[in-house]
């Protein structure tokens, strides 16, 4: 097993987002390579479903209490006009096109010292440690932002990697929408093997997949849609 960097050395915040390199060298047996007491069931849910069809899904990665607190943070930030229009590309080649995407974002940073965002980061730190120790994933950092879609918003088909950078390895999306109905739309649509899979953005659910592998889109939402979206990185 390679020696992992200390989590305290992670560079988790970087607005210039970056694409993916290697596959997760994971197999079913890796789920059991740590003592049971060291496991979080939601981590096992993500990895097992990822192994099955390249899309990891946990319905319980974030508790309702934490989801509600993060959602309120996002609402307060939006009320204070602190969210910004989401761009396309990274800092080296950034553009804005409302015909491709029209959500608004706010980057999370431990320097904000928000108690609920730090609780979220603690969960991500634990998941990264689990990946690195059990699956030799080689993750060295991460970046996350709030994402807000208002009624009528969408994001057309895309990959999460950039052609001019290769540090993003895995995409993670944690949803903050309670009482979401099918008529609200806003599903994550993942395209693979000539098939489509719709994933509803229900509160507590987290989705995990390889950033340079699966083309995906956010379908038009009919209701306010909130999430924390980010990437596990290897610099």
Coordinates of N, CA and C in Angstrom, one line a residue:
X1 N 0.8 -1.2 0.0 CA 0.0 0.0 0.0 C 0.9 1.2 0.0
X2 N 0.6 2.2 -0.9 CA 1.4 3.4 -0.9 C 1.1 4.2 0.3
X3 N 2.0 5.0 0.7 CA 1.8 5.9 1.9 C 0.9 7.0 1.5
X4 N -0.1 7.2 2.2 CA -1.1 8.3 1.9 C -0.6 9.6 2.6
X5 N -1.0 10.7 1.9 CA -0.7 12.0 2.5 C -1.6 12.2 3.7
X6 N -1.2 13.0 4.6 CA -2.0 13.3 5.8 C -3.2 14.2 5.2
X7 N -4.4 13.9 5.8 CA -5.5 14.7 5.4 C -5.3 16.2 5.6
X8 N -4.6 16.5 6.6 CA -4.4 17.9 6.9 C -3.5 18.6 5.8
X9 N -2.9 17.8 4.9 CA -2.1 18.4 3.8 C -2.9 18.5 2.6
X10 N -4.2 18.1 2.6 CA -4.9 18.1 1.3 C -5.2 19.6 0.9
X11 N -5.1 19.7 -0.5 CA -5.5 21.0 -1.1 C -6.9 20.8 -1.6
X12 N -7.9 21.1 -0.9 CA -9.2 20.7 -1.2 C -9.9 21.8 -2.0
X13 N -9.4 23.1 -2.0 CA -10.1 24.2 -2.6 C -9.3 24.8 -3.8
X14 N -9.9 24.6 -5.0 CA -9.2 25.2 -6.1 C -10.3 25.5 -7.2
X15 N -10.5 26.7 -7.6 CA -11.5 27.0 -8.5 C -11.2 26.4 -9.9
X16 N -9.9 26.3 -10.3 CA -9.5 25.7 -11.5 C -9.7 24.2 -11.4
X17 N -10.8 23.7 -12.0 CA -11.1 22.3 -11.9 C -10.4 21.5 -12.9
X18 N -10.2 20.2 -12.6 CA -9.3 19.4 -13.4 C -9.7 18.0 -13.7
X19 N -9.4 17.3 -14.9 CA -10.0 16.0 -15.2 C -9.2 14.8 -14.6
X20 N -9.7 13.7 -15.0 CA -9.4 12.4 -14.4 C -8.2 11.7 -15.0
X21 N -7.6 10.8 -14.2 CA -6.5 10.0 -14.7 C -6.8 8.5 -14.8
X22 N -6.6 7.8 -13.6 CA -6.7 6.4 -13.6 C -8.0 5.8 -13.1
X23 N -8.2 4.6 -13.4 CA -9.4 3.9 -12.9 C -9.1 3.6 -11.4
X24 N -10.2 3.5 -10.6 CA -10.1 3.1 -9.3 C -9.8 1.6 -9.3
X25 N -8.6 1.1 -8.8 CA -8.2 -0.3 -8.9 C -8.9 -1.1 -7.8
X26 N -10.2 -1.1 -8.0 CA -11.0 -1.7 -6.9 C -11.7 -2.9 -7.3
X27 N -12.0 -3.8 -6.4 CA -12.7 -5.0 -6.7 C -13.5 -5.3 -5.5
X28 N -14.4 -6.3 -5.6 CA -15.4 -6.5 -4.5 C -14.6 -6.8 -3.2
X29 N -13.5 -7.5 -3.2 CA -12.8 -7.8 -2.0 C -12.2 -6.6 -1.3
X30 N -12.0 -5.5 -2.0 CA -11.4 -4.3 -1.3 C -12.4 -3.8 -0.3
X31 N -13.7 -4.0 -0.4 CA -14.6 -3.5 0.5 C -14.4 -4.0 1.9
X32 N -13.8 -5.2 2.0 CA -13.6 -5.9 3.2 C -12.2 -5.8 3.7
X33 N -11.4 -5.0 3.1 CA -10.0 -4.9 3.4 C -9.7 -4.1 4.7
X34 N -10.7 -3.4 5.2 CA -10.6 -2.7 6.5 C -11.4 -3.4 7.5
X35 N -11.1 -3.3 8.8 CA -11.9 -3.9 9.8 C -13.3 -3.3 9.7
X36 N -14.3 -4.1 10.0 CA -15.7 -3.7 9.9 C -16.0 -2.4 10.7
X37 N -15.4 -2.3 11.9 CA -15.6 -1.1 12.7 C -15.1 0.1 12.1
X38 N -14.2 0.0 11.1 CA -13.6 1.2 10.4 C -14.5 1.7 9.3
X39 N -15.5 0.9 8.9 CA -16.3 1.2 7.8 C -17.5 2.0 8.1
X40 N -17.9 2.8 7.1 CA -19.2 3.6 7.2 C -20.0 2.9 6.2
X41 N -21.2 2.5 6.5 CA -22.1 1.7 5.6 C -22.4 2.5 4.3
X42 N -22.4 3.8 4.4 CA -22.7 4.6 3.2 C -21.5 4.5 2.2
X43 N -20.3 4.4 2.8 CA -19.1 4.2 1.9 C -19.2 2.9 1.2
X44 N -19.6 1.9 1.9 CA -19.7 0.6 1.3 C -20.8 0.6 0.2
X45 N -21.9 1.3 0.4 CA -22.9 1.5 -0.6 C -22.4 2.1 -1.8
X46 N -21.6 3.2 -1.7 CA -21.1 3.9 -2.9 C -20.1 3.0 -3.7
X47 N -19.2 2.3 -3.0 CA -18.2 1.5 -3.7 C -18.9 0.2 -4.3
X48 N -19.8 -0.4 -3.6 CA -20.4 -1.6 -4.1 C -21.2 -1.3 -5.4
X49 N -22.0 -0.2 -5.4 CA -22.8 0.1 -6.5 C -21.9 0.6 -7.7
X50 N -20.8 1.3 -7.3 CA -19.9 1.7 -8.4 C -19.3 0.5 -9.1
X51 N -18.9 -0.5 -8.3 CA -18.3 -1.7 -8.9 C -19.3 -2.4 -9.8
X52 N -20.6 -2.3 -9.4 CA -21.6 -3.0 -10.2 C -21.9 -2.4 -11.6
X53 N -22.0 -1.0 -11.6 CA -22.4 -0.4 -12.9 C -21.7 0.9 -13.1
X54 N -20.6 1.2 -12.4 CA -19.8 2.4 -12.6 C -20.5 3.7 -12.1
X55 N -21.6 3.5 -11.4 CA -22.3 4.6 -10.7 C -22.5 4.3 -9.3
X56 N -21.8 4.9 -8.4 CA -22.0 4.6 -7.0 C -23.1 5.5 -6.4
X57 N -24.0 4.9 -5.7 CA -25.1 5.6 -5.1 C -25.3 5.2 -3.6
X58 N -25.4 6.2 -2.7 CA -25.8 6.0 -1.4 C -26.9 6.9 -1.0
X59 N -28.0 6.3 -0.4 CA -29.1 7.0 0.0 C -29.0 7.7 1.3
X60 N -27.8 7.5 2.0 CA -27.7 7.9 3.4 C -26.3 8.5 3.7
X61 N -25.6 9.0 2.7 CA -24.3 9.5 2.9 C -24.3 10.7 3.8
X62 N -25.3 11.6 3.7 CA -25.5 12.8 4.5 C -26.8 12.6 5.3
X63 N -26.7 12.9 6.6 CA -27.9 12.8 7.4 C -28.9 13.9 7.1
X64 N -30.2 13.7 7.4 CA -31.2 14.7 7.2 C -30.8 16.0 7.9
X65 N -30.3 15.9 9.1 CA -30.0 17.1 9.9 C -28.9 17.9 9.2
X66 N -27.8 17.2 8.8 CA -26.8 17.9 8.1 C -27.3 18.5 6.8
X67 N -28.0 17.7 6.0 CA -28.6 18.2 4.8 C -29.4 19.5 5.0
X68 N -30.2 19.5 6.0 CA -31.1 20.7 6.2 C -30.2 21.9 6.6
X69 N -29.2 21.7 7.4 CA -28.3 22.8 7.7 C -27.5 23.3 6.5
X70 N -27.0 22.4 5.7 CA -26.3 22.8 4.5 C -27.2 23.6 3.5
X71 N -28.5 23.0 3.4 CA -29.5 23.7 2.5 C -29.7 25.1 3.0
X72 N -29.9 25.3 4.3 CA -30.1 26.6 4.9 C -28.9 27.6 4.6
X73 N -27.7 27.0 4.7 CA -26.5 27.8 4.3 C -26.6 28.3 2.9
X74 N -27.0 27.4 2.0 CA -27.1 27.7 0.6 C -28.2 28.8 0.4
X75 N -29.3 28.6 1.0 CA -30.4 29.6 0.9 C -29.9 31.0 1.4
X76 N -29.2 31.0 2.5 CA -28.8 32.3 3.1 C -27.8 32.9 2.1
X77 N -26.9 32.1 1.5 CA -25.9 32.7 0.6 C -26.6 33.3 -0.6
X78 N -27.6 32.6 -1.1 CA -28.3 33.1 -2.3 C -29.1 34.4 -1.9
X79 N -29.7 34.4 -0.8 CA -30.4 35.6 -0.3 C -29.4 36.8 -0.3
X80 N -28.2 36.5 0.1 CA -27.2 37.6 0.2 C -26.5 37.9 -1.1
X81 N -27.0 37.2 -2.2 CA -26.4 37.4 -3.6 C -25.0 37.1 -3.7
X82 N -24.6 36.0 -3.0 CA -23.2 35.5 -3.0 C -22.9 34.4 -4.0
X83 N -24.0 33.8 -4.6 CA -23.8 32.8 -5.6 C -23.4 33.5 -6.9
X84 N -22.6 32.8 -7.7 CA -22.2 33.3 -9.0 C -22.6 32.4 -10.1
X85 N -22.8 33.0 -11.3 CA -23.2 32.1 -12.4 C -22.1 31.1 -12.7
X86 N -22.5 29.9 -12.9 CA -21.5 28.8 -13.2 C -21.0 28.9 -14.6
X87 N -19.6 28.7 -14.7 CA -19.0 28.8 -16.0 C -18.8 27.4 -16.6
X88 N -18.2 27.4 -17.8 CA -17.9 26.2 -18.5 C -16.4 26.2 -18.7
X89 N -15.7 25.1 -18.3 CA -14.2 25.1 -18.4 C -13.6 25.5 -17.1
X90 N -12.3 25.5 -17.1 CA -11.5 25.9 -15.9 C -11.0 27.3 -16.0
X91 N -10.1 27.7 -15.1 CA -9.6 29.1 -15.1 C -8.8 29.4 -16.3
X92 N -8.2 28.4 -16.9 CA -7.4 28.7 -18.1 C -8.2 28.9 -19.3
X93 N -9.5 28.4 -19.3 CA -10.4 28.6 -20.5 C -11.8 28.6 -20.0
X94 N -12.2 29.7 -19.4 CA -13.5 29.8 -18.8 C -14.5 30.6 -19.6
X95 N -15.7 30.1 -19.8 CA -16.7 30.8 -20.6 C -18.0 30.6 -19.9
X96 N -19.0 31.5 -20.3 CA -20.3 31.4 -19.8 C -21.3 31.4 -20.9
X97 N -22.2 30.4 -20.9 CA -23.2 30.2 -22.0 C -24.4 29.6 -21.4
X98 N -25.4 30.4 -21.2 CA -26.7 30.0 -20.6 C -27.5 29.0 -21.5
X99 N -27.0 28.8 -22.7 CA -27.7 27.8 -23.5 C -27.1 26.4 -23.2
X100 N -26.0 26.3 -22.4 CA -25.4 25.0 -22.0 C -25.7 24.7 -20.6
X101 N -25.5 25.7 -19.7 CA -25.8 25.6 -18.3 C -26.2 26.9 -17.7
X102 N -27.1 26.9 -16.7 CA -27.5 28.2 -16.1 C -27.7 28.1 -14.6
X103 N -27.0 27.2 -13.9 CA -27.0 27.1 -12.5 C -26.1 28.2 -11.9
X104 N -26.2 28.4 -10.6 CA -25.3 29.3 -9.8 C -24.6 28.5 -8.7
X105 N -23.4 28.9 -8.4 CA -22.5 28.1 -7.5 C -21.9 29.0 -6.5
X106 N -21.4 28.4 -5.4 CA -20.6 29.0 -4.4 C -19.6 28.0 -3.9
X107 N -18.3 28.3 -4.0 CA -17.3 27.4 -3.6 C -17.1 27.2 -2.1
X108 N -17.1 26.0 -1.6 CA -16.8 25.8 -0.2 C -15.3 25.9 0.1
X109 N -15.0 26.3 1.3 CA -13.6 26.4 1.7 C -13.6 26.3 3.3
X110 N -12.7 25.5 3.8 CA -12.5 25.3 5.2 C -12.2 26.6 5.9
X111 N -11.6 27.6 5.1 CA -11.3 28.9 5.7 C -12.6 29.6 6.1
X112 N -13.7 29.3 5.6 CA -15.0 29.9 6.0 C -15.3 29.5 7.4
X113 N -14.8 28.4 7.9 CA -15.0 27.9 9.2 C -16.5 27.8 9.6
X114 N -17.3 27.4 8.6 CA -18.7 27.1 8.9 C -18.8 25.7 9.5
X115 N -19.5 25.6 10.6 CA -19.5 24.4 11.3 C -20.2 23.2 10.5
X116 N -21.2 23.5 9.7 CA -21.9 22.5 9.0 C -21.1 22.1 7.7
X117 N -20.5 23.1 7.1 CA -19.6 22.7 5.9 C -18.4 21.9 6.4
X118 N -17.9 22.3 7.6 CA -16.7 21.5 8.1 C -17.2 20.1 8.5
X119 N -18.4 19.9 8.9 CA -18.9 18.5 9.2 C -19.0 17.7 7.9
X120 N -19.4 18.4 6.8 CA -19.4 17.8 5.5 C -18.0 17.4 5.1
X121 N -17.0 18.3 5.3 CA -15.6 18.0 4.9 C -15.1 16.8 5.7
X122 N -15.5 16.8 7.0 CA -15.1 15.6 7.8 C -15.5 14.3 7.2
X123 N -16.8 14.3 6.7 CA -17.3 13.1 6.0 C -16.5 12.8 4.8
X124 N -16.2 13.8 4.0 CA -15.4 13.6 2.8 C -14.0 13.1 3.1
X125 N -13.4 13.7 4.2 CA -12.0 13.2 4.6 C -12.1 11.8 4.9
X126 N -13.1 11.3 5.6 CA -13.2 9.9 6.0 C -13.4 9.0 4.8
X127 N -14.2 9.5 3.8 CA -14.4 8.7 2.6 C -13.1 8.6 1.8
X128 N -12.4 9.7 1.7 CA -11.1 9.7 1.0 C -10.1 8.7 1.6
X129 N -10.1 8.8 3.0 CA -9.2 7.9 3.7 C -9.6 6.4 3.4
X130 N -10.9 6.2 3.4 CA -11.4 4.8 3.1 C -11.0 4.4 1.7
X131 N -11.1 5.2 0.8 CA -10.8 4.9 -0.6 C -9.3 4.6 -0.7
X132 N -8.5 5.5 -0.1 CA -7.0 5.3 -0.3 C -6.5 4.1 0.4
X133 N -7.1 3.7 1.6 CA -6.6 2.6 2.3 C -7.1 1.3 1.8
X134 N -8.3 1.3 1.4 CA -9.0 0.0 1.0 C -8.9 -0.2 -0.5
X135 N -8.8 0.8 -1.3 CA -8.8 0.7 -2.8 C -7.6 1.3 -3.5
X136 N -6.7 1.8 -2.8 CA -5.5 2.4 -3.4 C -5.8 3.4 -4.4
X137 N -6.7 4.3 -4.1 CA -7.2 5.3 -5.1 C -6.3 6.4 -5.4
X138 N -5.4 6.7 -4.4 CA -4.4 7.8 -4.7 C -5.0 9.2 -4.7
X139 N -6.1 9.4 -4.0 CA -6.7 10.7 -3.9 C -5.9 11.6 -3.0
X140 N -5.5 12.8 -3.5 CA -4.7 13.7 -2.7 C -5.4 15.0 -2.4
X141 N -6.6 15.2 -2.8 CA -7.3 16.5 -2.6 C -8.7 16.4 -3.1
X142 N -9.5 17.5 -2.9 CA -10.8 17.6 -3.4 C -11.3 19.1 -3.5
X143 N -12.4 19.3 -4.2 CA -13.0 20.6 -4.3 C -14.5 20.4 -4.4
X144 N -15.3 21.3 -3.7 CA -16.7 21.2 -3.7 C -17.3 22.6 -3.7
X145 N -18.5 22.7 -4.3 CA -19.3 23.9 -4.3 C -20.8 23.6 -4.1
X146 N -21.5 24.6 -3.6 CA -22.9 24.6 -3.6 C -23.4 24.8 -5.1
X147 N -24.5 24.2 -5.4 CA -25.1 24.4 -6.8 C -26.6 24.6 -6.6
X148 N -27.0 25.7 -7.2 CA -28.5 26.0 -7.2 C -29.0 26.1 -8.6
X149 N -30.1 25.3 -8.8 CA -30.8 25.4 -10.1 C -32.2 26.0 -9.8
X150 N -32.6 27.1 -10.4 CA -33.9 27.6 -10.3 C -34.8 27.0 -11.3
X151 N -36.1 27.2 -11.2 CA -37.1 26.6 -12.2 C -36.7 27.0 -13.6
X152 N -36.6 26.0 -14.5 CA -36.2 26.2 -15.8 C -34.7 26.0 -16.1
X153 N -33.9 25.8 -15.1 CA -32.5 25.7 -15.3 C -32.1 24.2 -15.7
X154 N -30.9 24.1 -16.3 CA -30.5 22.8 -16.8 C -29.0 22.8 -17.0
X155 N -28.4 21.7 -17.3 CA -27.0 21.6 -17.7 C -26.9 20.5 -18.8
X156 N -26.6 20.9 -20.0 CA -26.5 19.9 -21.1 C -25.4 18.8 -20.9
X157 N -25.4 17.8 -21.8 CA -24.5 16.7 -21.7 C -23.1 17.2 -21.7
X158 N -22.3 16.6 -20.8 CA -20.9 16.9 -20.6 C -20.1 15.9 -19.8
X159 N -18.8 15.9 -19.9 CA -17.9 15.2 -19.0 C -17.3 16.2 -18.0
X160 N -16.9 15.6 -16.8 CA -16.4 16.5 -15.8 C -14.9 16.7 -15.9
X161 N -14.3 16.2 -16.9 CA -12.8 16.4 -17.1 C -12.6 17.5 -18.1
X162 N -11.4 18.1 -18.0 CA -11.0 19.1 -18.9 C -9.8 18.6 -19.8
X163 N -9.8 19.0 -21.0 CA -8.7 18.5 -21.9 C -7.4 19.1 -21.5
X164 N -7.3 20.2 -20.9 CA -6.0 20.8 -20.5 C -5.6 20.6 -19.1
X165 N -6.2 19.6 -18.4 CA -5.8 19.3 -17.0 C -6.4 17.9 -16.7
X166 N -5.7 17.2 -15.8 CA -6.0 15.8 -15.6 C -6.0 15.5 -14.1
X167 N -6.4 16.4 -13.3 CA -6.4 16.0 -11.8 C -7.7 15.5 -11.2
X168 N -8.8 15.9 -11.8 CA -10.1 15.3 -11.3 C -10.1 13.8 -11.6
X169 N -10.5 13.0 -10.6 CA -10.6 11.6 -10.8 C -12.0 11.1 -10.6
X170 N -12.7 11.6 -9.6 CA -14.1 11.1 -9.3 C -15.0 12.3 -9.0
X171 N -16.2 12.2 -9.5 CA -17.2 13.2 -9.3 C -18.1 12.7 -8.1
X172 N -18.5 13.7 -7.3 CA -19.5 13.4 -6.2 C -20.5 14.5 -6.1
X173 N -21.8 14.1 -6.0 CA -22.9 15.0 -5.9 C -23.7 14.6 -4.7
X174 N -24.0 15.5 -3.8 CA -24.8 15.2 -2.6 C -26.0 16.2 -2.7
X175 N -27.2 15.6 -2.7 CA -28.4 16.4 -2.9 C -29.0 16.8 -1.6
X176 N -29.7 18.0 -1.7 CA -30.2 18.7 -0.5 C -31.7 19.0 -0.7
X177 N -32.5 18.2 -1.4 CA -33.8 18.5 -1.7 C -34.8 17.5 -1.0
X178 N -35.5 18.0 0.0 CA -36.5 17.2 0.7 C -37.8 17.2 -0.1
X179 N -38.6 16.2 0.0 CA -39.9 16.1 -0.6 C -39.9 16.3 -2.1
X180 N -38.8 15.8 -2.7 CA -38.7 16.0 -4.2 C -39.7 15.0 -4.9
X181 N -40.4 15.5 -5.9 CA -41.4 14.7 -6.6 C -40.9 14.5 -8.1
X182 N -41.4 13.5 -8.7 CA -41.0 13.2 -10.1 C -41.3 14.4 -11.0
X183 N -42.4 15.0 -10.7 CA -42.9 16.2 -11.5 C -42.0 17.4 -11.4
X184 N -41.1 17.4 -10.4 CA -40.1 18.5 -10.2 C -39.0 18.4 -11.2
X185 N -38.8 17.3 -11.9 CA -37.7 17.1 -12.9 C -36.4 17.2 -12.2
X186 N -35.4 17.9 -13.0 CA -34.1 18.1 -12.4 C -33.3 16.9 -12.2
X187 N -33.6 15.7 -12.8 CA -32.8 14.5 -12.6 C -31.4 14.6 -13.2
X188 N -30.5 13.9 -12.6 CA -29.2 13.7 -13.2 C -29.4 12.5 -14.2
X189 N -29.1 12.8 -15.4 CA -29.2 11.7 -16.5 C -27.8 11.3 -16.8
X190 N -27.5 10.0 -16.6 CA -26.2 9.5 -17.0 C -26.3 8.6 -18.2
X191 N -25.4 8.8 -19.1 CA -25.4 8.1 -20.4 C -24.2 7.1 -20.4
X192 N -24.5 5.8 -20.6 CA -23.4 4.9 -20.8 C -23.9 3.6 -21.5
X193 N -23.1 3.0 -22.4 CA -23.4 1.8 -23.1 C -24.8 1.9 -23.8
X194 N -25.0 3.0 -24.5 CA -26.2 3.2 -25.3 C -27.5 3.2 -24.4
X195 N -27.3 3.4 -23.1 CA -28.5 3.5 -22.2 C -28.4 4.8 -21.4
X196 N -29.6 5.1 -20.8 CA -29.7 6.3 -19.9 C -30.2 5.9 -18.6
X197 N -29.6 6.5 -17.5 CA -30.1 6.3 -16.2 C -30.5 7.6 -15.5
X198 N -31.7 7.7 -15.1 CA -32.1 8.9 -14.4 C -31.9 8.7 -12.9
X199 N -31.4 9.7 -12.2 CA -31.2 9.7 -10.8 C -31.9 10.9 -10.2
X200 N -32.8 10.7 -9.3 CA -33.6 11.8 -8.7 C -32.7 12.5 -7.7
X201 N -32.8 13.8 -7.6 CA -32.0 14.6 -6.6 C -32.5 14.7 -5.2
X202 N -32.8 13.5 -4.6 CA -33.5 13.5 -3.3 C -32.5 13.7 -2.2
X203 N -32.9 14.4 -1.2 CA -32.1 14.8 0.0 C -31.4 13.6 0.6
X204 N -30.1 13.7 0.9 CA -29.3 12.6 1.5 C -28.6 11.8 0.5
X205 N -29.1 11.7 -0.7 CA -28.5 10.9 -1.7 C -27.2 11.4 -2.2
X206 N -26.2 10.6 -2.4 CA -24.9 11.0 -2.9 C -24.6 10.0 -4.1
X207 N -24.1 10.6 -5.2 CA -23.7 9.9 -6.4 C -22.2 10.0 -6.6
X208 N -21.6 8.9 -7.1 CA -20.1 8.9 -7.2 C -19.8 8.2 -8.5
X209 N -19.0 8.8 -9.4 CA -18.6 8.1 -10.6 C -17.3 8.7 -11.1
X210 N -16.7 8.1 -12.1 CA -15.4 8.5 -12.6 C -15.6 9.7 -13.5
X211 N -14.8 10.7 -13.3 CA -15.1 12.0 -13.9 C -14.9 12.1 -15.4
X212 N -14.0 11.2 -15.9 CA -13.6 11.3 -17.3 C -14.3 10.2 -18.1
X213 N -15.3 9.5 -17.5 CA -15.8 8.3 -18.2 C -17.3 8.5 -18.5
X214 N -18.1 9.1 -17.7 CA -19.6 9.1 -17.9 C -20.1 10.4 -18.3
X215 N -20.6 10.5 -19.5 CA -21.3 11.7 -20.0 C -22.6 11.8 -19.2
X216 N -22.9 13.0 -18.7 CA -24.1 13.2 -17.9 C -24.7 14.6 -18.2
X217 N -25.9 14.8 -17.7 CA -26.6 16.1 -17.8 C -27.6 16.3 -16.7
X218 N -27.9 17.5 -16.4 CA -29.0 17.8 -15.5 C -30.2 18.2 -16.3
X219 N -31.3 17.5 -16.2 CA -32.5 17.8 -16.9 C -33.2 19.0 -16.3
X220 N -34.0 19.7 -17.2 CA -34.7 20.9 -16.8 C -35.4 20.7 -15.4
X221 N -35.2 21.6 -14.5 CA -35.9 21.4 -13.2 C -37.1 22.3 -13.2
X222 N -38.1 21.8 -12.5 CA -39.4 22.6 -12.3 C -39.5 23.1 -10.9
X223 N -38.5 23.0 -10.1 CA -38.5 23.4 -8.8 C -37.1 23.8 -8.4
X224 N -36.9 24.6 -7.3 CA -35.6 24.9 -6.9 C -34.8 23.7 -6.5
X225 N -33.6 23.5 -7.1 CA -32.9 22.2 -6.9 C -31.5 22.6 -6.3
X226 N -31.1 22.0 -5.2 CA -29.9 22.3 -4.5 C -29.0 21.1 -4.3
X227 N -27.7 21.3 -4.3 CA -26.8 20.2 -4.1 C -25.4 20.7 -3.7
X228 N -24.6 19.8 -3.2 CA -23.1 20.1 -3.1 C -22.5 19.2 -4.2
X229 N -21.7 19.8 -5.1 CA -21.1 19.1 -6.2 C -19.6 19.2 -6.1
X230 N -18.9 18.2 -6.4 CA -17.4 18.3 -6.3 C -16.7 17.1 -6.9
X231 N -15.4 17.2 -6.7 CA -14.5 16.2 -7.4 C -13.3 15.8 -6.4
X232 N -13.1 14.5 -6.4 CA -11.9 14.0 -5.7 C -10.8 14.0 -6.7
X233 N -9.6 14.5 -6.3 CA -8.5 14.8 -7.2 C -7.2 14.1 -6.9
X234 N -6.4 13.9 -7.9 CA -5.1 13.4 -7.7 C -4.1 14.4 -8.5
X235 N -3.4 15.2 -7.7 CA -2.6 16.2 -8.4 C -1.2 15.7 -8.7

